[in-house]
Amino acid sequence: MLERHELEAFLTLGDELHFGRTAERLGVSPARISQTVKKLERRIGTLLFARTSRSVALTPVGRRLHEELRPAHAQILAALERATAAGRGLLGTLRVGFGSPWGGELLTAAADAFLARHPGCELTLREVPVDAGTRPVEDGELDVQYAAFPIGVPGLTAGPVLAREDRVLLVPAAHPLARRTSVSLEDLAGLALVTTGRTRSRTWREAHYPARTPSGAAIHRGPGAATWEEVLSLVGAGRGVAPGAARGARYHPRPGIAYVPFDDAPPLEYGLVWAAANENALVRAFVETAVFRSV
């Protein structure tokens, strides 16, 4: 039988795939996480994680166990939260933001479930402009924000990954890359990237708008865009290319723009972000509801 700390260590490491971030989220040392996972693996009789000096990945057995345990764990947490809320009368208003249409759909469903579970609460949903980055939640305008990972902003807490999207490159329809079935990160060499998202996080900028290709070739910074419509207009006018999510082709189709898949870029990851100093029962309850709805 799994101990609670073993379950939380396994599921969190399966989400983060990083011992340091897992330890930080659970408030223990990386060595404690490593020991807990090794003990669990000995009990099960097989490796759950493949570890190297540079990466951590779930093994096939670990992935299946993670997929089967996550919904059950979310249900347990939700049941405990409902019982706790009923006992203490969870009340208040929660301000939640999103930047993409699919993020808005996920949060709308989560909001409906949250309000049904906590009828004494109020929740407002707000669209965040693409150039705002995580400023609304940093500045206290929002309590929780759906954002693209990694965050890398001091004082902000990132929850579990709620969605993954394949990456694509938006290029003008007349561009030579538009005729390709796929592109690689090396194809960005010499191109100008239309950029969005004001942020203090170098980690975020490099993950979404790298300055160099994997081989070291320079990637130029193109014009900035404040809205997604500006991104589309700039790409369509030939002012640059833009990385994005594959799902964007369904939500933002344009005759003059091609969405070309990357064949070597990691998927985009999205989740909820909130200010660590402002975390409370309302925030925790909504995050748990959103995790449950995303499973």
mmCIF file of N, CA and C in Angstrom, residues 117-223:
data_model
loop_
_atom_site.group_PDB
_atom_site.id
_atom_site.type_symbol
_atom_site.label_atom_id
_atom_site.label_comp_id
_atom_site.label_asym_id
_atom_site.label_seq_id
_atom_site.Cartn_x
_atom_site.Cartn_y
_atom_site.Cartn_z
ATOM 1 N N ARG A 117 -19.405 22.972 -6.768
ATOM 2 C CA ARG A 117 -18.872 22.355 -5.557
ATOM 3 C C ARG A 117 -18.829 23.353 -4.396
ATOM 4 N N HIS A 118 -18.662 24.639 -4.713
ATOM 5 C CA HIS A 118 -18.541 25.683 -3.685
ATOM 6 C C HIS A 118 -19.524 26.810 -3.991
ATOM 7 N N PRO A 119 -20.805 26.579 -3.736
ATOM 8 C CA PRO A 119 -21.833 27.568 -4.108
ATOM 9 C C PRO A 119 -21.704 28.902 -3.386
ATOM 10 N N GLY A 120 -20.931 28.944 -2.301
ATOM 11 C CA GLY A 120 -20.763 30.212 -1.596
ATOM 12 C C GLY A 120 -19.704 31.102 -2.198
ATOM 13 N N CYS A 121 -19.062 30.644 -3.275
ATOM 14 C CA CYS A 121 -17.973 31.406 -3.904
ATOM 15 C C CYS A 121 -18.441 32.093 -5.181
ATOM 16 N N GLU A 122 -17.690 33.093 -5.586
ATOM 17 C CA GLU A 122 -17.880 33.745 -6.879
ATOM 18 C C GLU A 122 -16.590 33.622 -7.668
ATOM 19 N N LEU A 123 -16.704 33.572 -8.987
ATOM 20 C CA LEU A 123 -15.518 33.440 -9.836
ATOM 21 C C LEU A 123 -15.700 34.278 -11.089
ATOM 22 N N THR A 124 -14.672 35.068 -11.411
ATOM 23 C CA THR A 124 -14.697 35.854 -12.642
ATOM 24 C C THR A 124 -13.586 35.371 -13.564
ATOM 25 N N LEU A 125 -13.913 35.232 -14.848
ATOM 26 C CA LEU A 125 -12.946 34.828 -15.865
ATOM 27 C C LEU A 125 -12.614 36.017 -16.734
ATOM 28 N N ARG A 126 -11.316 36.178 -17.042
ATOM 29 C CA ARG A 126 -10.888 37.328 -17.835
ATOM 30 C C ARG A 126 -9.842 36.897 -18.853
ATOM 31 N N GLU A 127 -9.968 37.399 -20.073
ATOM 32 C CA GLU A 127 -8.958 37.122 -21.092
ATOM 33 C C GLU A 127 -7.753 38.028 -20.869
ATOM 34 N N VAL A 128 -6.559 37.439 -20.968
ATOM 35 C CA VAL A 128 -5.307 38.172 -20.778
ATOM 36 C C VAL A 128 -4.648 38.395 -22.135
ATOM 37 N N PRO A 129 -4.303 39.625 -22.508
ATOM 38 C CA PRO A 129 -3.625 39.862 -23.793
ATOM 39 C C PRO A 129 -2.315 39.084 -23.864
ATOM 40 N N VAL A 130 -1.933 38.662 -25.066
ATOM 41 C CA VAL A 130 -0.747 37.817 -25.197
ATOM 42 C C VAL A 130 0.534 38.532 -24.772
ATOM 43 N N ASP A 131 0.541 39.869 -24.824
ATOM 44 C CA ASP A 131 1.773 40.570 -24.455
ATOM 45 C C ASP A 131 1.864 40.836 -22.953
ATOM 46 N N ALA A 132 0.857 40.430 -22.187
ATOM 47 C CA ALA A 132 0.860 40.708 -20.760
ATOM 48 C C ALA A 132 1.706 39.721 -19.975
ATOM 49 N N GLY A 133 2.022 38.575 -20.573
ATOM 50 C CA GLY A 133 2.774 37.561 -19.847
ATOM 51 C C GLY A 133 2.053 37.173 -18.577
ATOM 52 N N THR A 134 2.786 37.069 -17.474
ATOM 53 C CA THR A 134 2.168 36.751 -16.178
ATOM 54 C C THR A 134 2.031 37.993 -15.307
ATOM 55 N N ARG A 135 2.132 39.172 -15.914
ATOM 56 C CA ARG A 135 2.044 40.414 -15.140
ATOM 57 C C ARG A 135 0.747 40.523 -14.337
ATOM 58 N N PRO A 136 -0.424 40.129 -14.891
ATOM 59 C CA PRO A 136 -1.661 40.288 -14.115
ATOM 60 C C PRO A 136 -1.631 39.555 -12.775
ATOM 61 N N VAL A 137 -1.078 38.342 -12.758
ATOM 62 C CA VAL A 137 -1.036 37.603 -11.497
ATOM 63 C C VAL A 137 0.119 38.110 -10.623
ATOM 64 N N GLU A 138 1.197 38.588 -11.240
ATOM 65 C CA GLU A 138 2.303 39.173 -10.470
ATOM 66 C C GLU A 138 1.854 40.453 -9.773
ATOM 67 N N ASP A 139 1.041 41.254 -10.483
ATOM 68 C CA ASP A 139 0.619 42.550 -9.943
ATOM 69 C C ASP A 139 -0.622 42.460 -9.063
ATOM 70 N N GLY A 140 -1.175 41.265 -8.887
ATOM 71 C CA GLY A 140 -2.338 41.105 -8.027
ATOM 72 C C GLY A 140 -3.660 41.406 -8.698
ATOM 73 N N GLU A 141 -3.664 41.569 -10.024
ATOM 74 C CA GLU A 141 -4.923 41.795 -10.733
ATOM 75 C C GLU A 141 -5.710 40.491 -10.872
ATOM 76 N N LEU A 142 -5.003 39.364 -10.868
ATOM 77 C CA LEU A 142 -5.617 38.042 -10.940
ATOM 78 C C LEU A 142 -5.113 37.192 -9.784
ATOM 79 N N ASP A 143 -5.947 36.240 -9.381
ATOM 80 C CA ASP A 143 -5.539 35.288 -8.344
ATOM 81 C C ASP A 143 -4.870 34.062 -8.959
ATOM 82 N N VAL A 144 -5.346 33.665 -10.124
ATOM 83 C CA VAL A 144 -4.824 32.483 -10.817
ATOM 84 C C VAL A 144 -4.812 32.785 -12.310
ATOM 85 N N GLN A 145 -3.783 32.300 -13.005
ATOM 86 C CA GLN A 145 -3.694 32.537 -14.442
ATOM 87 C C GLN A 145 -3.263 31.263 -15.159
ATOM 88 N N TYR A 146 -3.924 30.986 -16.279
ATOM 89 C CA TYR A 146 -3.540 29.874 -17.154
ATOM 90 C C TYR A 146 -2.462 30.395 -18.094
ATOM 91 N N ALA A 147 -1.275 29.775 -18.046
ATOM 92 C CA ALA A 147 -0.132 30.326 -18.780
ATOM 93 C C ALA A 147 0.717 29.207 -19.364
ATOM 94 N N ALA A 148 1.556 29.601 -20.315
ATOM 95 C CA ALA A 148 2.501 28.658 -20.915
ATOM 96 C C ALA A 148 3.714 28.513 -20.018
ATOM 97 N N PHE A 149 4.132 27.281 -19.796
ATOM 98 C CA PHE A 149 5.319 27.004 -18.986
ATOM 99 C C PHE A 149 6.561 27.050 -19.884
ATOM 100 N N PRO A 150 7.774 27.150 -19.322
ATOM 101 C CA PRO A 150 8.086 27.318 -17.903
ATOM 102 C C PRO A 150 7.883 28.766 -17.475
ATOM 103 N N ILE A 151 7.683 28.988 -16.186
ATOM 104 C CA ILE A 151 7.401 30.334 -15.700
ATOM 105 C C ILE A 151 8.689 31.061 -15.329
ATOM 106 N N GLY A 152 9.408 30.556 -14.362
ATOM 107 C CA GLY A 152 10.701 31.153 -14.020
ATOM 108 C C GLY A 152 10.642 32.555 -13.465
ATOM 109 N N VAL A 153 9.552 32.916 -12.779
ATOM 110 C CA VAL A 153 9.430 34.233 -12.167
ATOM 111 C C VAL A 153 9.421 34.063 -10.652
ATOM 112 N N PRO A 154 10.356 34.677 -9.935
ATOM 113 C CA PRO A 154 10.386 34.549 -8.477
ATOM 114 C C PRO A 154 9.063 34.983 -7.861
ATOM 115 N N GLY A 155 8.597 34.213 -6.897
ATOM 116 C CA GLY A 155 7.360 34.560 -6.206
ATOM 117 C C GLY A 155 6.123 33.941 -6.795
ATOM 118 N N LEU A 156 6.246 33.333 -7.977
ATOM 119 C CA LEU A 156 5.097 32.671 -8.595
ATOM 120 C C LEU A 156 5.213 31.163 -8.423
ATOM 121 N N THR A 157 4.083 30.534 -8.162
ATOM 122 C CA THR A 157 4.014 29.080 -8.051
ATOM 123 C C THR A 157 3.336 28.525 -9.290
ATOM 124 N N ALA A 158 3.931 27.514 -9.885
ATOM 125 C CA ALA A 158 3.348 26.860 -11.057
ATOM 126 C C ALA A 158 2.749 25.524 -10.638
ATOM 127 N N GLY A 159 1.519 25.280 -11.025
ATOM 128 C CA GLY A 159 0.857 24.021 -10.713
ATOM 129 C C GLY A 159 1.217 22.943 -11.709
ATOM 130 N N PRO A 160 0.521 21.802 -11.651
ATOM 131 C CA PRO A 160 0.790 20.714 -12.583
ATOM 132 C C PRO A 160 0.473 21.116 -14.026
ATOM 133 N N VAL A 161 1.086 20.432 -14.964
ATOM 134 C CA VAL A 161 0.780 20.641 -16.383
ATOM 135 C C VAL A 161 -0.652 20.182 -16.648
ATOM 136 N N LEU A 162 -1.464 21.062 -17.212
ATOM 137 C CA LEU A 162 -2.853 20.734 -17.516
ATOM 138 C C LEU A 162 -3.065 20.351 -18.974
ATOM 139 N N ALA A 163 -2.181 20.813 -19.855
ATOM 140 C CA ALA A 163 -2.342 20.524 -21.281
ATOM 141 C C ALA A 163 -0.992 20.593 -21.980
ATOM 142 N N ARG A 164 -0.855 19.787 -23.016
ATOM 143 C CA ARG A 164 0.339 19.805 -23.863
ATOM 144 C C ARG A 164 -0.111 19.974 -25.308
ATOM 145 N N GLU A 165 0.624 20.795 -26.041
ATOM 146 C CA GLU A 165 0.295 21.070 -27.438
ATOM 147 C C GLU A 165 1.547 20.940 -28.293
ATOM 148 N N ASP A 166 1.422 20.300 -29.447
ATOM 149 C CA ASP A 166 2.535 20.250 -30.387
ATOM 150 C C ASP A 166 2.849 21.661 -30.874
ATOM 151 N N ARG A 167 4.125 21.903 -31.132
ATOM 152 C CA ARG A 167 4.536 23.231 -31.612
ATOM 153 C C ARG A 167 4.497 23.289 -33.135
ATOM 154 N N VAL A 168 4.164 24.464 -33.629
ATOM 155 C CA VAL A 168 4.173 24.719 -35.065
ATOM 156 C C VAL A 168 4.865 26.053 -35.310
ATOM 157 N N LEU A 169 5.198 26.305 -36.555
ATOM 158 C CA LEU A 169 5.764 27.589 -36.958
ATOM 159 C C LEU A 169 4.800 28.248 -37.928
ATOM 160 N N LEU A 170 4.366 29.465 -37.601
ATOM 161 C CA LEU A 170 3.492 30.217 -38.486
ATOM 162 C C LEU A 170 4.364 30.974 -39.484
ATOM 163 N N VAL A 171 4.137 30.729 -40.773
ATOM 164 C CA VAL A 171 4.925 31.376 -41.822
ATOM 165 C C VAL A 171 3.984 31.918 -42.892
ATOM 166 N N PRO A 172 4.390 32.947 -43.627
ATOM 167 C CA PRO A 172 3.564 33.419 -44.735
ATOM 168 C C PRO A 172 3.356 32.296 -45.751
ATOM 169 N N ALA A 173 2.185 32.246 -46.349
ATOM 170 C CA ALA A 173 1.856 31.174 -47.288
ATOM 171 C C ALA A 173 2.829 31.114 -48.458
ATOM 172 N N ALA A 174 3.441 32.257 -48.826
ATOM 173 C CA ALA A 174 4.386 32.282 -49.941
ATOM 174 C C ALA A 174 5.814 31.940 -49.521
ATOM 175 N N HIS A 175 6.048 31.737 -48.237
ATOM 176 C CA HIS A 175 7.402 31.446 -47.748
ATOM 177 C C HIS A 175 7.813 30.031 -48.155
ATOM 178 N N PRO A 176 9.093 29.806 -48.484
ATOM 179 C CA PRO A 176 9.529 28.448 -48.864
ATOM 180 C C PRO A 176 9.211 27.394 -47.808
ATOM 181 N N LEU A 177 9.251 27.753 -46.528
ATOM 182 C CA LEU A 177 8.960 26.771 -45.482
ATOM 183 C C LEU A 177 7.506 26.331 -45.479
ATOM 184 N N ALA A 178 6.636 27.139 -46.091
ATOM 185 C CA ALA A 178 5.213 26.793 -46.127
ATOM 186 C C ALA A 178 4.952 25.541 -46.946
ATOM 187 N N ARG A 179 5.876 25.200 -47.832
ATOM 188 C CA ARG A 179 5.690 24.010 -48.670
ATOM 189 C C ARG A 179 6.233 22.747 -48.002
ATOM 190 N N ARG A 180 6.824 22.913 -46.846
ATOM 191 C CA ARG A 180 7.404 21.773 -46.129
ATOM 192 C C ARG A 180 6.338 21.058 -45.301
ATOM 193 N N THR A 181 6.520 19.756 -45.105
ATOM 194 C CA THR A 181 5.610 19.003 -44.230
ATOM 195 C C THR A 181 5.975 19.193 -42.768
ATOM 196 N N SER A 182 7.214 19.610 -42.502
ATOM 197 C CA SER A 182 7.645 19.891 -41.137
ATOM 198 C C SER A 182 8.896 20.765 -41.193
ATOM 199 N N VAL A 183 9.207 21.373 -40.061
ATOM 200 C CA VAL A 183 10.421 22.187 -39.936
ATOM 201 C C VAL A 183 11.160 21.744 -38.683
ATOM 202 N N SER A 184 12.418 22.155 -38.585
ATOM 203 C CA SER A 184 13.215 21.859 -37.399
ATOM 204 C C SER A 184 13.626 23.173 -36.738
ATOM 205 N N LEU A 185 14.123 23.076 -35.536
ATOM 206 C CA LEU A 185 14.601 24.270 -34.842
ATOM 207 C C LEU A 185 15.749 24.933 -35.591
ATOM 208 N N GLU A 186 16.527 24.134 -36.326
ATOM 209 C CA GLU A 186 17.624 24.709 -37.107
ATOM 210 C C GLU A 186 17.110 25.585 -38.242
ATOM 211 N N ASP A 187 15.883 25.354 -38.702
ATOM 212 C CA ASP A 187 15.312 26.176 -39.772
ATOM 213 C C ASP A 187 15.036 27.605 -39.325
ATOM 214 N N LEU A 188 15.107 27.858 -38.019
ATOM 215 C CA LEU A 188 14.885 29.217 -37.512
ATOM 216 C C LEU A 188 16.101 30.115 -37.720
ATOM 217 N N ALA A 189 17.233 29.537 -38.088
ATOM 218 C CA ALA A 189 18.452 30.309 -38.283
ATOM 219 C C ALA A 189 18.225 31.432 -39.291
ATOM 220 N N GLY A 190 18.529 32.647 -38.881
ATOM 221 C CA GLY A 190 18.413 33.792 -39.766
ATOM 222 C C GLY A 190 17.014 34.356 -39.903
ATOM 223 N N LEU A 191 16.002 33.675 -39.354
ATOM 224 C CA LEU A 191 14.631 34.170 -39.453
ATOM 225 C C LEU A 191 14.342 35.161 -38.330
ATOM 226 N N ALA A 192 13.348 36.023 -38.550
ATOM 227 C CA ALA A 192 12.924 36.987 -37.528
ATOM 228 C C ALA A 192 11.660 36.457 -36.864
ATOM 229 N N LEU A 193 11.697 36.342 -35.536
ATOM 230 C CA LEU A 193 10.545 35.839 -34.796
ATOM 231 C C LEU A 193 9.664 36.995 -34.325
ATOM 232 N N VAL A 194 8.388 36.928 -34.667
ATOM 233 C CA VAL A 194 7.414 37.848 -34.090
ATOM 234 C C VAL A 194 7.201 37.410 -32.647
ATOM 235 N N THR A 195 7.412 38.309 -31.698
ATOM 236 C CA THR A 195 7.412 37.928 -30.286
ATOM 237 C C THR A 195 6.211 38.499 -29.542
ATOM 238 N N THR A 196 5.840 37.816 -28.465
ATOM 239 C CA THR A 196 4.768 38.269 -27.579
ATOM 240 C C THR A 196 5.198 37.992 -26.152
ATOM 241 N N GLY A 197 4.468 38.527 -25.199
ATOM 242 C CA GLY A 197 4.675 38.162 -23.810
ATOM 243 C C GLY A 197 5.782 38.937 -23.118
ATOM 244 N N ARG A 198 5.431 40.025 -22.450
ATOM 245 C CA ARG A 198 6.413 40.744 -21.646
ATOM 246 C C ARG A 198 6.643 39.964 -20.357
ATOM 247 N N THR A 199 7.862 39.623 -20.076
ATOM 248 C CA THR A 199 8.169 38.842 -18.885
ATOM 249 C C THR A 199 9.585 39.114 -18.412
ATOM 250 N N ARG A 200 9.798 38.972 -17.119
ATOM 251 C CA ARG A 200 11.141 39.094 -16.562
ATOM 252 C C ARG A 200 11.889 37.774 -16.649
ATOM 253 N N SER A 201 11.217 36.725 -17.095
ATOM 254 C CA SER A 201 11.794 35.391 -17.060
ATOM 255 C C SER A 201 12.605 35.084 -18.316
ATOM 256 N N ARG A 202 13.910 34.988 -18.151
ATOM 257 C CA ARG A 202 14.767 34.584 -19.267
ATOM 258 C C ARG A 202 14.464 33.141 -19.661
ATOM 259 N N THR A 203 14.123 32.319 -18.667
ATOM 260 C CA THR A 203 13.781 30.924 -18.924
ATOM 261 C C THR A 203 12.605 30.828 -19.881
ATOM 262 N N TRP A 204 11.579 31.643 -19.642
ATOM 263 C CA TRP A 204 10.397 31.625 -20.513
ATOM 264 C C TRP A 204 10.751 32.108 -21.915
ATOM 265 N N ARG A 205 11.501 33.208 -22.008
ATOM 266 C CA ARG A 205 11.849 33.751 -23.327
ATOM 267 C C ARG A 205 12.646 32.745 -24.150
ATOM 268 N N GLU A 206 13.610 32.089 -23.523
ATOM 269 C CA GLU A 206 14.432 31.137 -24.268
ATOM 270 C C GLU A 206 13.647 29.898 -24.671
ATOM 271 N N ALA A 207 12.654 29.529 -23.865
ATOM 272 C CA ALA A 207 11.835 28.358 -24.198
ATOM 273 C C ALA A 207 10.915 28.635 -25.372
ATOM 274 N N HIS A 208 10.459 29.875 -25.511
ATOM 275 C CA HIS A 208 9.479 30.194 -26.554
ATOM 276 C C HIS A 208 10.066 30.999 -27.715
ATOM 277 N N TYR A 209 11.054 31.831 -27.428
ATOM 278 C CA TYR A 209 11.678 32.656 -28.457
ATOM 279 C C TYR A 209 13.193 32.582 -28.313
ATOM 280 N N PRO A 210 13.783 31.435 -28.635
ATOM 281 C CA PRO A 210 15.234 31.266 -28.436
ATOM 282 C C PRO A 210 16.035 32.232 -29.296
ATOM 283 N N ALA A 211 17.196 32.628 -28.779
ATOM 284 C CA ALA A 211 18.081 33.534 -29.510
ATOM 285 C C ALA A 211 18.975 32.785 -30.484
ATOM 286 N N ARG A 212 19.127 31.479 -30.264
ATOM 287 C CA ARG A 212 19.981 30.664 -31.136
ATOM 288 C C ARG A 212 19.360 29.286 -31.351
ATOM 289 N N THR A 213 19.720 28.676 -32.451
ATOM 290 C CA THR A 213 19.293 27.307 -32.730
ATOM 291 C C THR A 213 20.133 26.351 -31.887
ATOM 292 N N PRO A 214 19.774 25.065 -31.835
ATOM 293 C CA PRO A 214 20.584 24.118 -31.056
ATOM 294 C C PRO A 214 22.055 24.071 -31.463
ATOM 295 N N SER A 215 22.351 24.350 -32.740
ATOM 296 C CA SER A 215 23.744 24.327 -33.197
ATOM 297 C C SER A 215 24.459 25.655 -32.956
ATOM 298 N N GLY A 216 23.720 26.683 -32.496
ATOM 299 C CA GLY A 216 24.335 27.960 -32.182
ATOM 300 C C GLY A 216 24.103 29.064 -33.191
ATOM 301 N N ALA A 217 23.361 28.794 -34.276
ATOM 302 C CA ALA A 217 23.090 29.833 -35.274
ATOM 303 C C ALA A 217 22.128 30.872 -34.701
ATOM 304 N N ALA A 218 22.326 32.127 -35.080
ATOM 305 C CA ALA A 218 21.518 33.216 -34.529
ATOM 306 C C ALA A 218 20.098 33.197 -35.085
ATOM 307 N N ILE A 219 19.140 33.490 -34.206
ATOM 308 C CA ILE A 219 17.741 33.703 -34.580
ATOM 309 C C ILE A 219 17.424 35.149 -34.258
ATOM 310 N N HIS A 220 16.898 35.870 -35.207
ATOM 311 C CA HIS A 220 16.676 37.304 -35.018
ATOM 312 C C HIS A 220 15.351 37.578 -34.306
ATOM 313 N N ARG A 221 15.328 38.657 -33.546
ATOM 314 C CA ARG A 221 14.096 39.118 -32.915
ATOM 315 C C ARG A 221 13.359 40.029 -33.886
ATOM 316 N N GLY A 222 12.137 39.662 -34.211
ATOM 317 C CA GLY A 222 11.330 40.473 -35.104
ATOM 318 C C GLY A 222 10.456 41.441 -34.319
ATOM 319 N N PRO A 223 9.420 41.966 -34.939
ATOM 320 C CA PRO A 223 8.548 42.925 -34.252
ATOM 321 C C PRO A 223 7.761 42.260 -33.129
#
